[in-house]
Short mmCIF file of C-alpha atoms in Angstrom, two decimals:
data_model
loop_
_atom_site.label_atom_id
_atom_site.label_comp_id
_atom_site.label_asym_id
_atom_site.label_seq_id
_atom_site.Cartn_x
_atom_site.Cartn_y
_atom_site.Cartn_z
CA UNK R 7 15.68 -53.86 50.40
CA UNK R 8 14.12 -50.24 49.15
CA UNK R 9 13.02 -49.18 45.56
CA UNK R 10 14.43 -45.83 44.28
CA UNK R 11 12.88 -44.32 41.33
CA UNK R 12 15.41 -46.10 38.64
CA UNK R 13 14.42 -49.81 40.03
CA UNK R 14 10.46 -48.53 39.52
CA UNK R 15 11.52 -47.31 35.60
CA UNK R 16 13.47 -50.92 35.14
CA UNK R 17 9.98 -52.58 36.62
CA UNK R 18 7.79 -50.27 34.49
CA UNK R 19 10.45 -51.36 31.30
CA UNK R 20 9.65 -55.37 32.26
CA UNK R 21 6.13 -54.79 32.45
CA UNK R 22 5.69 -53.33 29.24
CA UNK R 23 7.87 -55.89 27.60
CA UNK R 24 5.82 -58.42 29.49
CA UNK R 25 2.16 -60.18 28.46
CA UNK R 26 0.97 -59.01 31.58
CA UNK R 27 -1.28 -55.75 31.94
CA UNK R 28 -0.82 -55.00 35.86
CA UNK R 29 2.11 -55.99 38.34
CA UNK R 30 1.30 -55.68 42.15
CA UNK R 31 4.70 -55.18 44.06
CA UNK R 32 4.42 -55.87 48.32
CA UNK R 33 8.17 -55.97 50.15
CA UNK R 34 9.00 -54.72 53.59
CA UNK R 35 5.93 -52.38 53.75
CA UNK R 36 6.17 -50.90 50.33
CA UNK R 37 3.00 -51.41 48.17
CA UNK R 38 3.37 -50.93 44.47
CA UNK R 39 0.73 -51.13 41.51
CA UNK R 40 1.56 -50.92 38.00
CA UNK R 41 -0.73 -51.23 34.79
CA UNK R 42 -0.69 -50.78 31.56
CA UNK R 43 -4.05 -50.10 30.69
CA UNK R 44 -4.06 -46.26 31.51
CA UNK R 45 -6.08 -46.65 34.77
CA UNK R 46 -4.20 -44.91 37.63
CA UNK R 47 -1.71 -46.12 38.82
CA UNK R 48 -0.48 -45.93 43.25
CA UNK R 49 2.27 -46.51 44.78
CA UNK R 50 2.93 -45.80 48.54
CA UNK R 51 6.69 -45.11 48.30
CA UNK R 52 8.12 -42.51 50.75
CA UNK R 53 9.17 -40.21 47.84
CA UNK R 54 7.34 -39.24 45.10
CA UNK R 55 8.11 -40.96 41.51
CA UNK R 56 7.27 -38.86 39.12
CA UNK R 57 7.92 -41.46 35.89
CA UNK R 58 5.02 -44.06 37.56
CA UNK R 59 2.10 -42.29 34.39
CA UNK R 60 2.02 -45.39 31.82
CA UNK R 61 2.36 -45.13 28.16
CA UNK R 62 0.61 -46.82 25.71
CA UNK R 63 2.48 -50.33 25.28
CA UNK R 64 3.76 -51.19 22.28
CA UNK R 65 2.21 -53.96 20.67
CA UNK R 66 4.85 -57.09 21.55
CA UNK R 67 7.21 -58.15 19.52
CA UNK R 68 7.60 -61.80 19.15
CA UNK R 69 10.78 -63.80 19.48
CA UNK R 70 11.11 -65.07 15.97
CA UNK R 71 10.52 -62.90 12.74
CA UNK R 72 10.68 -63.75 9.16
CA UNK R 73 10.93 -59.87 8.42
CA UNK R 74 14.04 -58.00 8.05
CA UNK R 75 17.43 -58.43 7.51
CA UNK R 76 17.23 -62.39 7.11
CA UNK R 77 14.11 -62.19 5.21
CA UNK R 78 15.68 -62.33 1.63
CA UNK R 79 17.74 -65.37 2.23
CA UNK R 80 14.80 -67.32 3.54
CA UNK R 81 16.50 -66.88 7.19
CA UNK R 82 14.52 -66.63 10.47
CA UNK R 83 15.50 -63.96 13.02
CA UNK R 84 15.40 -64.62 16.75
CA UNK R 85 14.53 -61.89 18.26
CA UNK R 86 15.14 -60.80 22.37
CA UNK R 87 11.93 -61.41 24.43
CA UNK R 88 13.55 -59.00 27.11
CA UNK R 89 15.32 -56.34 27.32
CA UNK R 90 18.95 -57.21 28.97
CA UNK R 91 22.01 -58.84 28.92
CA UNK R 92 22.56 -61.17 26.42
CA UNK R 93 24.87 -63.86 27.31
CA UNK R 94 25.89 -67.37 24.89
CA UNK R 95 27.13 -69.34 27.76
CA UNK R 96 25.22 -70.87 30.91
CA UNK R 97 28.25 -69.68 33.11
CA UNK R 98 31.35 -67.39 32.05
CA UNK R 99 33.98 -70.05 30.98
CA UNK R 100 31.45 -72.97 29.76
CA UNK R 101 30.89 -73.89 26.10
CA UNK R 102 28.11 -71.25 24.27
CA UNK R 103 24.53 -72.74 24.20
CA UNK R 104 24.73 -72.43 20.11
CA UNK R 105 27.24 -72.16 17.41
CA UNK R 106 27.05 -71.43 13.81
CA UNK R 107 26.04 -74.72 11.78
CA UNK R 108 24.03 -75.90 14.78
CA UNK R 109 20.65 -77.26 14.36
CA UNK R 110 18.20 -75.91 17.01
CA UNK R 111 14.72 -76.76 17.73
CA UNK R 112 11.98 -74.87 18.65
CA UNK R 113 12.76 -75.17 22.57
CA UNK R 114 16.60 -75.06 22.35
CA UNK R 115 17.67 -72.60 24.24
CA UNK R 116 19.90 -70.12 22.51
CA UNK R 117 21.04 -67.50 24.82
CA UNK R 118 20.06 -66.17 28.36
CA UNK R 119 19.13 -62.51 28.79
CA UNK R 120 19.79 -61.71 32.41
CA UNK R 121 17.25 -59.06 33.79
CA UNK R 122 17.53 -57.43 37.39
CA UNK R 123 19.56 -60.28 38.50
CA UNK R 124 17.21 -62.93 36.86
CA UNK R 125 18.40 -64.98 34.51
CA UNK R 126 15.91 -65.73 31.15
CA UNK R 127 16.42 -68.07 28.96
CA UNK R 128 15.76 -67.02 25.18
CA UNK R 129 14.45 -70.02 22.90
CA UNK R 130 15.02 -70.33 19.24
CA UNK R 131 11.21 -70.91 18.65
CA UNK R 132 12.04 -72.38 14.79
CA UNK R 133 13.81 -75.35 13.79
CA UNK R 134 16.50 -75.46 11.92
CA UNK R 135 20.35 -74.20 11.48
CA UNK R 136 22.00 -71.43 12.91
CA UNK R 137 23.66 -69.24 9.87
CA UNK R 138 24.67 -66.41 12.17
CA UNK R 139 25.02 -65.12 15.96
CA UNK R 140 23.96 -61.32 15.63
CA UNK R 141 23.96 -60.79 19.52
CA UNK R 142 27.20 -60.14 21.48
CA UNK R 143 27.96 -61.74 24.41
CA UNK R 144 27.83 -60.06 27.90
CA UNK R 145 26.23 -56.97 26.01
CA UNK R 146 22.55 -55.06 26.13
CA UNK R 147 20.29 -56.07 23.39
CA UNK R 148 16.68 -54.03 23.49
CA UNK R 149 13.20 -56.21 23.07
CA UNK R 150 12.84 -57.41 19.78
CA UNK R 151 16.74 -57.37 19.38
CA UNK R 152 17.85 -59.91 16.43
CA UNK R 153 20.08 -62.30 18.08
CA UNK R 154 20.36 -64.85 15.99
CA UNK R 155 19.44 -65.91 12.40
CA UNK R 156 18.26 -69.11 11.56
CA UNK R 157 17.87 -71.06 8.22
CA UNK R 158 14.71 -73.22 8.66
CA UNK R 159 14.04 -76.77 7.85
CA UNK R 160 15.27 -80.29 8.23
#
């Protein structure tokens, strides 16, 4: 497998969205080092990649927030932990993880975010009742984008 400039940009986006400060990737004679702290970044790619400089990373967005759209009604916004494609069900044709009216706990899986063919669980992060599912199945979501609104409580 070889990496191109677009692959490196996607890896950089994932690094920025993660809690990690540094990434070292070695495969098939390739070594790629990325850092979020502004230190020198090295790559042994055979072709120069112009987008290997690191920008200051934004503050990480927590998966759960009470600010914004749902705060007027006391609702909690469950946000995407990653940039990727949001799926409501574990597989096509299977029932969704959650529906409006369902009770969720902090560890309840509300969906899957696909990033570079890897499936990552998105969890509720709050206990309560699902009031609205904002994220659209099969659509790209940004890091921090609202996926679900939950009314907290028992």
